[in-house]
PDB file of C-alpha atoms in Angstrom:
ATOM      1  CA  UNK A   1     -48.171 -37.940  15.188  1.00 47.00           C
ATOM      2  CA  UNK A   2     -47.991 -34.855  13.004  1.00 50.00           C
ATOM      3  CA  UNK A   3     -47.532 -31.737  15.012  1.00 52.00           C
ATOM      4  CA  UNK A   4     -50.046 -28.969  14.623  1.00 53.00           C
ATOM      5  CA  UNK A   5     -48.995 -25.381  14.030  1.00 53.00           C
ATOM      6  CA  UNK A   6     -50.831 -22.274  15.029  1.00 54.00           C
ATOM      7  CA  UNK A   7     -52.155 -19.825  12.427  1.00 53.00           C
ATOM      8  CA  UNK A   8     -49.465 -17.312  13.456  1.00 52.00           C
ATOM      9  CA  UNK A   9     -46.675 -19.843  12.839  1.00 50.00           C
ATOM     10  CA  UNK A  10     -48.166 -20.815   9.459  1.00 52.00           C
ATOM     11  CA  UNK A  11     -48.315 -17.153   8.485  1.00 51.00           C
ATOM     12  CA  UNK A  12     -44.653 -16.651   9.470  1.00 47.00           C
ATOM     13  CA  UNK A  13     -43.610 -19.726   7.483  1.00 49.00           C
ATOM     14  CA  UNK A  14     -45.493 -18.479   4.422  1.00 50.00           C
ATOM     15  CA  UNK A  15     -43.857 -15.069   4.677  1.00 49.00           C
ATOM     16  CA  UNK A  16     -40.358 -16.547   5.206  1.00 51.00           C
ATOM     17  CA  UNK A  17     -40.005 -19.809   3.256  1.00 53.00           C
ATOM     18  CA  UNK A  18     -36.416 -20.333   4.505  1.00 51.00           C
ATOM     19  CA  UNK A  19     -36.345 -22.566   7.616  1.00 54.00           C
ATOM     20  CA  UNK A  20     -35.048 -20.788  10.742  1.00 53.00           C
ATOM     21  CA  UNK A  21     -32.018 -23.015  11.154  1.00 54.00           C
ATOM     22  CA  UNK A  22     -30.936 -23.138   7.503  1.00 53.00           C
ATOM     23  CA  UNK A  23     -27.401 -21.985   6.554  1.00 52.00           C
ATOM     24  CA  UNK A  24     -28.745 -19.417   4.065  1.00 51.00           C
ATOM     25  CA  UNK A  25     -30.792 -17.653   6.721  1.00 52.00           C
ATOM     26  CA  UNK A  26     -27.983 -17.744   9.282  1.00 53.00           C
ATOM     27  CA  UNK A  27     -25.576 -16.382   6.677  1.00 55.00           C
ATOM     28  CA  UNK A  28     -27.990 -13.567   5.848  1.00 56.00           C
ATOM     29  CA  UNK A  29     -28.293 -12.664   9.519  1.00 61.00           C
ATOM     30  CA  UNK A  30     -24.496 -12.500   9.824  1.00 59.00           C
ATOM     31  CA  UNK A  31     -24.124 -10.357   6.725  1.00 67.00           C
ATOM     32  CA  UNK A  32     -26.582  -7.682   7.834  1.00 71.00           C
ATOM     33  CA  UNK A  33     -24.449  -6.472  10.791  1.00 73.00           C
ATOM     34  CA  UNK A  34     -21.339  -6.627   8.579  1.00 74.00           C
ATOM     35  CA  UNK A  35     -22.981  -4.430   5.943  1.00 79.00           C
ATOM     36  CA  UNK A  36     -24.180  -2.009   8.615  1.00 80.00           C
ATOM     37  CA  UNK A  37     -20.664  -1.804  10.102  1.00 79.00           C
ATOM     38  CA  UNK A  38     -19.168  -1.239   6.637  1.00 76.00           C
ATOM     39  CA  UNK A  39     -21.630   1.555   5.853  1.00 83.00           C
ATOM     40  CA  UNK A  40     -20.927   3.109   9.245  1.00 85.00           C
ATOM     41  CA  UNK A  41     -17.172   3.087   8.614  1.00 84.00           C
ATOM     42  CA  UNK A  42     -17.630   4.617   5.159  1.00 85.00           C
ATOM     43  CA  UNK A  43     -19.935   7.271   6.571  1.00 85.00           C
ATOM     44  CA  UNK A  44     -17.467   8.208   9.317  1.00 87.00           C
ATOM     45  CA  UNK A  45     -14.606   8.481   6.830  1.00 83.00           C
ATOM     46  CA  UNK A  46     -16.642  10.651   4.483  1.00 86.00           C
ATOM     47  CA  UNK A  47     -17.661  12.838   7.414  1.00 89.00           C
ATOM     48  CA  UNK A  48     -14.046  13.177   8.580  1.00 88.00           C
ATOM     49  CA  UNK A  49     -12.964  14.105   5.051  1.00 86.00           C
ATOM     50  CA  UNK A  50     -15.716  16.719   4.821  1.00 89.00           C
ATOM     51  CA  UNK A  51     -14.692  18.220   8.184  1.00 91.00           C
ATOM     52  CA  UNK A  52     -11.037  18.447   7.122  1.00 88.00           C
ATOM     53  CA  UNK A  53     -12.003  20.042   3.816  1.00 87.00           C
ATOM     54  CA  UNK A  54     -14.214  22.535   5.649  1.00 88.00           C
ATOM     55  CA  UNK A  55     -11.410  23.451   8.073  1.00 89.00           C
ATOM     56  CA  UNK A  56      -9.011  23.887   5.153  1.00 86.00           C
ATOM     57  CA  UNK A  57     -11.471  26.203   3.388  1.00 87.00           C
ATOM     58  CA  UNK A  58     -12.069  28.137   6.619  1.00 89.00           C
ATOM     59  CA  UNK A  59      -8.352  28.690   7.211  1.00 86.00           C
ATOM     60  CA  UNK A  60      -7.811  29.993   3.686  1.00 86.00           C
ATOM     61  CA  UNK A  61     -10.944  32.180   3.825  1.00 86.00           C
ATOM     62  CA  UNK A  62      -9.734  33.826   7.061  1.00 86.00           C
ATOM     63  CA  UNK A  63      -6.352  34.484   5.361  1.00 82.00           C
ATOM     64  CA  UNK A  64      -4.399  33.400   8.422  1.00 81.00           C
ATOM     65  CA  UNK A  65      -1.466  32.625   6.119  1.00 84.00           C
ATOM     66  CA  UNK A  66      -0.412  33.783   2.695  1.00 82.00           C
ATOM     67  CA  UNK A  67      -1.899  31.828  -0.256  1.00 82.00           C
ATOM     68  CA  UNK A  68       1.682  31.028  -1.238  1.00 82.00           C
ATOM     69  CA  UNK A  69       2.059  29.100   2.013  1.00 85.00           C
ATOM     70  CA  UNK A  70      -1.446  27.592   2.264  1.00 86.00           C
ATOM     71  CA  UNK A  71      -3.281  27.445  -1.083  1.00 90.00           C
ATOM     72  CA  UNK A  72      -7.054  27.227  -1.063  1.00 88.00           C
ATOM     73  CA  UNK A  73      -8.964  24.112  -2.184  1.00 89.00           C
ATOM     74  CA  UNK A  74     -10.123  26.081  -5.241  1.00 89.00           C
ATOM     75  CA  UNK A  75      -6.513  26.841  -6.191  1.00 89.00           C
ATOM     76  CA  UNK A  76      -5.551  23.176  -5.907  1.00 90.00           C
ATOM     77  CA  UNK A  77      -8.575  22.268  -8.018  1.00 91.00           C
ATOM     78  CA  UNK A  78      -7.496  24.735 -10.704  1.00 90.00           C
ATOM     79  CA  UNK A  79      -4.013  23.240 -10.634  1.00 89.00           C
ATOM     80  CA  UNK A  80      -5.575  19.804 -11.141  1.00 90.00           C
ATOM     81  CA  UNK A  81      -7.471  21.041 -14.207  1.00 89.00           C
ATOM     82  CA  UNK A  82      -4.425  22.787 -15.639  1.00 87.00           C
ATOM     83  CA  UNK A  83      -2.082  19.809 -15.185  1.00 87.00           C
ATOM     84  CA  UNK A  84      -4.607  17.293 -16.505  1.00 86.00           C
ATOM     85  CA  UNK A  85      -4.953  18.702 -20.027  1.00 82.00           C
ATOM     86  CA  UNK A  86      -3.823  21.425 -22.418  1.00 79.00           C
ATOM     87  CA  UNK A  87      -4.448  25.074 -21.497  1.00 76.00           C
ATOM     88  CA  UNK A  88      -3.255  28.119 -23.451  1.00 75.00           C
ATOM     89  CA  UNK A  89      -1.111  25.887 -25.613  1.00 74.00           C
ATOM     90  CA  UNK A  90       0.666  24.314 -22.621  1.00 76.00           C
ATOM     91  CA  UNK A  91       0.188  20.583 -22.106  1.00 83.00           C
ATOM     92  CA  UNK A  92       0.013  19.525 -18.468  1.00 82.00           C
ATOM     93  CA  UNK A  93       3.118  20.368 -16.434  1.00 85.00           C
ATOM     94  CA  UNK A  94       6.409  20.551 -18.329  1.00 82.00           C
ATOM     95  CA  UNK A  95       4.878  18.759 -21.296  1.00 82.00           C
ATOM     96  CA  UNK A  96       3.328  15.851 -19.345  1.00 84.00           C
ATOM     97  CA  UNK A  97      -0.103  15.571 -17.742  1.00 88.00           C
ATOM     98  CA  UNK A  98      -0.551  14.769 -14.066  1.00 88.00           C
ATOM     99  CA  UNK A  99      -1.596  11.184 -14.790  1.00 90.00           C
ATOM    100  CA  UNK A 100       1.519  10.718 -16.935  1.00 88.00           C
ATOM    101  CA  UNK A 101       3.782  12.015 -14.157  1.00 86.00           C
ATOM    102  CA  UNK A 102       2.056   9.698 -11.700  1.00 87.00           C
ATOM    103  CA  UNK A 103       2.192   6.726 -14.075  1.00 88.00           C
ATOM    104  CA  UNK A 104       5.951   7.113 -14.566  1.00 85.00           C
ATOM    105  CA  UNK A 105       6.522   7.145 -10.808  1.00 85.00           C
ATOM    106  CA  UNK A 106       4.250   4.123 -10.315  1.00 87.00           C
ATOM    107  CA  UNK A 107       6.154   2.228 -13.003  1.00 88.00           C
ATOM    108  CA  UNK A 108       9.419   2.975 -11.216  1.00 86.00           C
ATOM    109  CA  UNK A 109       7.927   1.751  -7.952  1.00 87.00           C
ATOM    110  CA  UNK A 110       6.509  -1.394  -9.541  1.00 89.00           C
ATOM    111  CA  UNK A 111       9.830  -2.358 -11.142  1.00 90.00           C
ATOM    112  CA  UNK A 112      12.188  -1.238  -8.395  1.00 89.00           C
ATOM    113  CA  UNK A 113      10.134  -2.259  -5.368  1.00 89.00           C
ATOM    114  CA  UNK A 114       9.092  -5.489  -7.114  1.00 91.00           C
ATOM    115  CA  UNK A 115      12.749  -6.443  -7.530  1.00 93.00           C
ATOM    116  CA  UNK A 116      13.407  -5.546  -3.899  1.00 92.00           C
ATOM    117  CA  UNK A 117      10.461  -7.641  -2.710  1.00 92.00           C
ATOM    118  CA  UNK A 118      11.664 -10.655  -4.726  1.00 94.00           C
ATOM    119  CA  UNK A 119      15.190 -10.303  -3.316  1.00 94.00           C
ATOM    120  CA  UNK A 120      13.776  -9.903   0.196  1.00 92.00           C
ATOM    121  CA  UNK A 121      11.682 -13.063  -0.135  1.00 91.00           C
ATOM    122  CA  UNK A 122      14.674 -15.155  -1.211  1.00 92.00           C
ATOM    123  CA  UNK A 123      16.897 -13.640   1.472  1.00 92.00           C
ATOM    124  CA  UNK A 124      14.266 -14.084   4.178  1.00 91.00           C
ATOM    125  CA  UNK A 125      13.595 -17.728   3.311  1.00 89.00           C
ATOM    126  CA  UNK A 126      17.319 -18.504   3.402  1.00 90.00           C
ATOM    127  CA  UNK A 127      17.752 -16.645   6.694  1.00 90.00           C
ATOM    128  CA  UNK A 128      14.754 -18.409   8.229  1.00 86.00           C
ATOM    129  CA  UNK A 129      15.677 -21.947   7.148  1.00 83.00           C
ATOM    130  CA  UNK A 130      19.495 -21.921   7.319  1.00 86.00           C
ATOM    131  CA  UNK A 131      20.919 -20.640  10.634  1.00 87.00           C
ATOM    132  CA  UNK A 132      24.391 -19.970   9.206  1.00 90.00           C
ATOM    133  CA  UNK A 133      22.895 -17.797   6.460  1.00 88.00           C
ATOM    134  CA  UNK A 134      21.027 -15.797   9.106  1.00 89.00           C
ATOM    135  CA  UNK A 135      24.262 -15.258  11.049  1.00 90.00           C
ATOM    136  CA  UNK A 136      26.009 -13.993   7.916  1.00 90.00           C
ATOM    137  CA  UNK A 137      23.237 -11.855   6.359  1.00 91.00           C
ATOM    138  CA  UNK A 138      21.316 -10.488   9.345  1.00 90.00           C
ATOM    139  CA  UNK A 139      23.834  -7.687  10.147  1.00 91.00           C
ATOM    140  CA  UNK A 140      23.878  -6.536   6.505  1.00 90.00           C
ATOM    141  CA  UNK A 141      20.076  -6.513   6.266  1.00 91.00           C
ATOM    142  CA  UNK A 142      19.773  -4.610   9.549  1.00 89.00           C
ATOM    143  CA  UNK A 143      22.402  -2.131   8.338  1.00 91.00           C
ATOM    144  CA  UNK A 144      20.478  -1.427   5.120  1.00 89.00           C
ATOM    145  CA  UNK A 145      17.201  -1.151   7.021  1.00 87.00           C
ATOM    146  CA  UNK A 146      18.553   1.652   9.227  1.00 87.00           C
ATOM    147  CA  UNK A 147      19.955   3.724   6.337  1.00 85.00           C
ATOM    148  CA  UNK A 148      17.785   6.581   5.012  1.00 83.00           C
ATOM    149  CA  UNK A 149      17.466   6.551   1.203  1.00 78.00           C
ATOM    150  CA  UNK A 150      19.336   9.829   0.755  1.00 77.00           C
ATOM    151  CA  UNK A 151      22.346   8.333   2.512  1.00 80.00           C
ATOM    152  CA  UNK A 152      23.176   5.995  -0.359  1.00 84.00           C
ATOM    153  CA  UNK A 153      21.358   7.667  -3.269  1.00 84.00           C
ATOM    154  CA  UNK A 154      24.345   9.914  -4.003  1.00 82.00           C
ATOM    155  CA  UNK A 155      26.570   6.845  -4.248  1.00 87.00           C
ATOM    156  CA  UNK A 156      24.098   5.185  -6.617  1.00 87.00           C
ATOM    157  CA  UNK A 157      24.250   8.265  -8.841  1.00 85.00           C
ATOM    158  CA  UNK A 158      28.040   8.009  -8.974  1.00 87.00           C
ATOM    159  CA  UNK A 159      27.803   4.343  -9.905  1.00 90.00           C
ATOM    160  CA  UNK A 160      24.878   4.390 -12.363  1.00 86.00           C
ATOM    161  CA  UNK A 161      24.536   7.988 -13.588  1.00 82.00           C
ATOM    162  CA  UNK A 162      21.438  10.196 -13.408  1.00 78.00           C
ATOM    163  CA  UNK A 163      18.988   8.227 -15.558  1.00 79.00           C
ATOM    164  CA  UNK A 164      16.536   5.523 -14.422  1.00 80.00           C
ATOM    165  CA  UNK A 165      19.052   3.040 -13.010  1.00 85.00           C
ATOM    166  CA  UNK A 166      19.856   4.805  -9.691  1.00 87.00           C
ATOM    167  CA  UNK A 167      16.148   5.398  -8.993  1.00 86.00           C
ATOM    168  CA  UNK A 168      15.314   1.726  -9.537  1.00 88.00           C
ATOM    169  CA  UNK A 169      18.244   0.616  -7.405  1.00 90.00           C
ATOM    170  CA  UNK A 170      17.178   3.028  -4.688  1.00 89.00           C
ATOM    171  CA  UNK A 171      13.647   1.614  -4.599  1.00 90.00           C
ATOM    172  CA  UNK A 172      14.908  -1.986  -4.660  1.00 91.00           C
ATOM    173  CA  UNK A 173      17.342  -1.413  -1.791  1.00 91.00           C
ATOM    174  CA  UNK A 174      14.668   0.405   0.237  1.00 90.00           C
ATOM    175  CA  UNK A 175      12.100  -2.365  -0.286  1.00 91.00           C
ATOM    176  CA  UNK A 176      14.308  -5.401   0.359  1.00 92.00           C
ATOM    177  CA  UNK A 177      15.056  -5.203   4.140  1.00 92.00           C
ATOM    178  CA  UNK A 178      11.462  -5.111   5.514  1.00 91.00           C
ATOM    179  CA  UNK A 179      10.458  -8.094   3.387  1.00 92.00           C
ATOM    180  CA  UNK A 180      13.596 -10.027   4.350  1.00 92.00           C
ATOM    181  CA  UNK A 181      13.092  -9.356   8.076  1.00 91.00           C
ATOM    182  CA  UNK A 182       9.384 -10.247   8.018  1.00 90.00           C
ATOM    183  CA  UNK A 183       9.962 -13.392   5.946  1.00 89.00           C
ATOM    184  CA  UNK A 184      12.858 -14.611   8.083  1.00 90.00           C
ATOM    185  CA  UNK A 185      10.899 -14.103  11.298  1.00 88.00           C
ATOM    186  CA  UNK A 186       7.779 -15.806   9.946  1.00 85.00           C
ATOM    187  CA  UNK A 187       9.665 -18.743   8.450  1.00 83.00           C
ATOM    188  CA  UNK A 188      11.680 -19.307  11.634  1.00 81.00           C
ATOM    189  CA  UNK A 189       8.487 -19.365  13.728  1.00 80.00           C
ATOM    190  CA  UNK A 190       6.639 -21.901  11.555  1.00 76.00           C
ATOM    191  CA  UNK A 191       4.684 -24.485  13.634  1.00 75.00           C
ATOM    192  CA  UNK A 192       7.124 -27.194  14.687  1.00 76.00           C
ATOM    193  CA  UNK A 193       4.414 -29.846  14.816  1.00 79.00           C
ATOM    194  CA  UNK A 194       3.492 -29.319  11.166  1.00 75.00           C
ATOM    195  CA  UNK A 195       7.125 -29.352  10.059  1.00 74.00           C
ATOM    196  CA  UNK A 196       7.828 -32.577  11.963  1.00 77.00           C
ATOM    197  CA  UNK A 197       4.652 -34.175  10.608  1.00 80.00           C
ATOM    198  CA  UNK A 198       5.699 -33.346   7.046  1.00 77.00           C
ATOM    199  CA  UNK A 199       9.148 -34.823   7.623  1.00 78.00           C
ATOM    200  CA  UNK A 200       7.624 -37.921   9.202  1.00 79.00           C
ATOM    201  CA  UNK A 201       5.739 -38.726   5.990  1.00 80.00           C
ATOM    202  CA  UNK A 202       8.901 -38.384   3.930  1.00 76.00           C
ATOM    203  CA  UNK A 203       8.794 -34.770   2.714  1.00 72.00           C
ATOM    204  CA  UNK A 204      12.127 -33.327   1.632  1.00 77.00           C
ATOM    205  CA  UNK A 205      13.461 -29.959   2.831  1.00 74.00           C
ATOM    206  CA  UNK A 206      12.215 -28.133  -0.244  1.00 74.00           C
ATOM    207  CA  UNK A 207       8.779 -29.706   0.041  1.00 75.00           C
ATOM    208  CA  UNK A 208       8.565 -28.780   3.715  1.00 76.00           C
ATOM    209  CA  UNK A 209       9.420 -25.167   2.903  1.00 76.00           C
ATOM    210  CA  UNK A 210       6.997 -24.798  -0.020  1.00 76.00           C
ATOM    211  CA  UNK A 211       4.102 -26.847   1.395  1.00 76.00           C
ATOM    212  CA  UNK A 212       4.255 -26.099   5.126  1.00 77.00           C
ATOM    213  CA  UNK A 213       6.562 -23.252   6.074  1.00 78.00           C
ATOM    214  CA  UNK A 214       5.660 -20.666   3.425  1.00 79.00           C
ATOM    215  CA  UNK A 215       1.854 -21.089   3.693  1.00 80.00           C
ATOM    216  CA  UNK A 216       2.013 -20.655   7.462  1.00 79.00           C
ATOM    217  CA  UNK A 217       4.298 -17.632   7.101  1.00 80.00           C
ATOM    218  CA  UNK A 218       2.285 -16.016   4.320  1.00 83.00           C
ATOM    219  CA  UNK A 219       0.315 -13.480   6.430  1.00 82.00           C
ATOM    220  CA  UNK A 220       3.474 -12.030   7.999  1.00 85.00           C
ATOM    221  CA  UNK A 221       5.240 -12.007   4.624  1.00 87.00           C
ATOM    222  CA  UNK A 222       2.397 -10.000   3.092  1.00 86.00           C
ATOM    223  CA  UNK A 223       2.620  -7.479   5.933  1.00 86.00           C
ATOM    224  CA  UNK A 224       6.292  -7.057   5.086  1.00 88.00           C
ATOM    225  CA  UNK A 225       5.402  -6.548   1.426  1.00 89.00           C
ATOM    226  CA  UNK A 226       2.949  -3.794   2.351  1.00 87.00           C
ATOM    227  CA  UNK A 227       5.607  -2.074   4.448  1.00 88.00           C
ATOM    228  CA  UNK A 228       8.120  -2.413   1.609  1.00 89.00           C
ATOM    229  CA  UNK A 229       5.882  -0.714  -0.927  1.00 87.00           C
ATOM    230  CA  UNK A 230       5.123   2.071   1.534  1.00 84.00           C
ATOM    231  CA  UNK A 231       8.832   2.676   2.145  1.00 86.00           C
ATOM    232  CA  UNK A 232       9.543   2.524  -1.589  1.00 84.00           C
ATOM    233  CA  UNK A 233       6.838   5.092  -2.302  1.00 80.00           C
ATOM    234  CA  UNK A 234       8.269   7.459   0.286  1.00 79.00           C
ATOM    235  CA  UNK A 235      11.701   6.969  -1.321  1.00 80.00           C
ATOM    236  CA  UNK A 236      10.364   8.617  -4.469  1.00 73.00           C
ATOM    237  CA  UNK A 237      10.931  11.885  -2.599  1.00 66.00           C
ATOM    238  CA  UNK A 238      14.655  11.099  -2.593  1.00 65.00           C
ATOM    239  CA  UNK A 239      14.671   9.934  -6.208  1.00 68.00           C
ATOM    240  CA  UNK A 240      13.112  13.204  -7.393  1.00 64.00           C
ATOM    241  CA  UNK A 241      16.179  15.279  -6.483  1.00 59.00           C
ATOM    242  CA  UNK A 242      18.089  14.295  -9.634  1.00 63.00           C
ATOM    243  CA  UNK A 243      16.530  14.315 -13.096  1.00 62.00           C
ATOM    244  CA  UNK A 244      13.083  13.869 -11.560  1.00 65.00           C
ATOM    245  CA  UNK A 245      11.010  15.050 -14.524  1.00 71.00           C
ATOM    246  CA  UNK A 246       8.888  13.443 -15.741  1.00 80.00           C
ATOM    247  CA  UNK A 247       7.573  11.937 -12.519  1.00 81.00           C
ATOM    248  CA  UNK A 248       5.343  12.988  -9.663  1.00 83.00           C
ATOM    249  CA  UNK A 249       8.310  13.632  -7.378  1.00 80.00           C
ATOM    250  CA  UNK A 250       9.979  15.784 -10.007  1.00 81.00           C
ATOM    251  CA  UNK A 251       6.741  17.705 -10.482  1.00 85.00           C
ATOM    252  CA  UNK A 252       6.684  18.565  -6.765  1.00 85.00           C
ATOM    253  CA  UNK A 253      10.343  19.501  -6.789  1.00 83.00           C
ATOM    254  CA  UNK A 254      10.036  21.747  -9.833  1.00 85.00           C
ATOM    255  CA  UNK A 255       6.876  23.446  -8.556  1.00 86.00           C
ATOM    256  CA  UNK A 256       8.562  24.112  -5.216  1.00 84.00           C
ATOM    257  CA  UNK A 257      11.319  26.050  -6.969  1.00 84.00           C
ATOM    258  CA  UNK A 258       8.750  28.522  -8.326  1.00 85.00           C
ATOM    259  CA  UNK A 259       6.636  28.715  -5.131  1.00 86.00           C
ATOM    260  CA  UNK A 260       3.702  26.991  -6.859  1.00 88.00           C
ATOM    261  CA  UNK A 261       2.304  25.654  -3.621  1.00 89.00           C
ATOM    262  CA  UNK A 262      -1.015  24.671  -5.210  1.00 90.00           C
ATOM    263  CA  UNK A 263       0.811  22.311  -7.594  1.00 90.00           C
ATOM    264  CA  UNK A 264       2.936  21.003  -4.717  1.00 90.00           C
ATOM    265  CA  UNK A 265      -0.177  20.208  -2.672  1.00 91.00           C
ATOM    266  CA  UNK A 266      -1.748  18.587  -5.739  1.00 91.00           C
ATOM    267  CA  UNK A 267       1.308  16.351  -6.164  1.00 89.00           C
ATOM    268  CA  UNK A 268       1.176  15.375  -2.491  1.00 88.00           C
ATOM    269  CA  UNK A 269      -2.490  14.443  -2.848  1.00 90.00           C
ATOM    270  CA  UNK A 270      -1.661  12.380  -5.949  1.00 89.00           C
ATOM    271  CA  UNK A 271       1.048  10.482  -4.074  1.00 86.00           C
ATOM    272  CA  UNK A 272      -1.126   9.938  -0.997  1.00 85.00           C
ATOM    273  CA  UNK A 273      -4.238   8.776  -2.842  1.00 88.00           C
ATOM    274  CA  UNK A 274      -2.325   6.441  -5.155  1.00 87.00           C
ATOM    275  CA  UNK A 275      -0.476   5.095  -2.114  1.00 84.00           C
ATOM    276  CA  UNK A 276      -3.796   4.360  -0.432  1.00 86.00           C
ATOM    277  CA  UNK A 277      -4.978   2.502  -3.544  1.00 88.00           C
ATOM    278  CA  UNK A 278      -1.771   0.440  -3.644  1.00 86.00           C
ATOM    279  CA  UNK A 279      -2.110  -0.429   0.046  1.00 84.00           C
ATOM    280  CA  UNK A 280      -5.784  -1.342  -0.426  1.00 85.00           C
ATOM    281  CA  UNK A 281      -4.856  -3.627  -3.325  1.00 86.00           C
ATOM    282  CA  UNK A 282      -2.183  -5.320  -1.201  1.00 83.00           C
ATOM    283  CA  UNK A 283      -4.673  -5.753   1.654  1.00 83.00           C
ATOM    284  CA  UNK A 284      -7.165  -7.312  -0.751  1.00 84.00           C
ATOM    285  CA  UNK A 285      -4.426  -9.640  -2.020  1.00 81.00           C
ATOM    286  CA  UNK A 286      -3.597 -10.557   1.574  1.00 77.00           C
ATOM    287  CA  UNK A 287      -7.246 -11.379   2.304  1.00 77.00           C
ATOM    288  CA  UNK A 288      -7.448 -13.546  -0.836  1.00 80.00           C
ATOM    289  CA  UNK A 289      -4.187 -15.442  -0.258  1.00 75.00           C
ATOM    290  CA  UNK A 290      -4.537 -15.738   3.522  1.00 70.00           C
ATOM    291  CA  UNK A 291      -8.270 -15.540   4.317  1.00 69.00           C
ATOM    292  CA  UNK A 292      -7.822 -17.227   7.698  1.00 62.00           C
ATOM    293  CA  UNK A 293      -5.872 -14.206   8.912  1.00 59.00           C
ATOM    294  CA  UNK A 294      -8.682 -11.720   8.221  1.00 53.00           C
ATOM    295  CA  UNK A 295     -11.192 -13.942  10.029  1.00 50.00           C
ATOM    296  CA  UNK A 296      -8.949 -14.717  12.975  1.00 48.00           C
TER     297      UNK A 296
END
């Protein structure tokens, strides 16, 4: 027998043509709280940024410290305008605009840290799959990981001169250990059941590594990559000490010599904001390549 519906139920069905139990409606209900949480997080971050900016302006307005020590937001803004174009016949800072200084540093990081990440991946896979390789290489990797960049940068200058080569080597050496350690740990802890199942159906060692071990280790590897790029970016501070111009680190170093604290603060903001963008891009890549990790 056909079931009868009340006028109220028919009105609700006419207003909402999607059945209550349909996937589209359930998905819409799940997305609404996610959007609300996202907007709440954005709002809190904007509010925190506004509070910090207000405190900064208040401190400079009260003149608790000299403007040479703590420049005002307006002074940093003027430095941004001056270094972003040509003013009074002077182009940017030392002949290069702020975006050019930043782009040169980012290129160094991309090349140097990229080489270090590639070397760390190969080293980590070998350490995680071959026990004798781990015994041989683990002390060397741990030794490099504990060294601050300035400790071996002077030696790199002696070996490679003062041009681009020592900076790229510095970034590569700084980026390699965290990736190698994360990859080795993740590869060594791959699910034994999956590895044995792959071997049982005739998979060779290389196939097991590429089809089972690496996909399961991918989330931890990507965390190591994020750490590597963060360490490499901080190593730019060491690379700026010799022949740093053009480059964002050299800009900070040169401005510090002349007590141009507004330009120094501007360079720090440029490094921090670009670092946040790089980390956000790596997080997005991690969510795309390993979506099960973000939904775990």
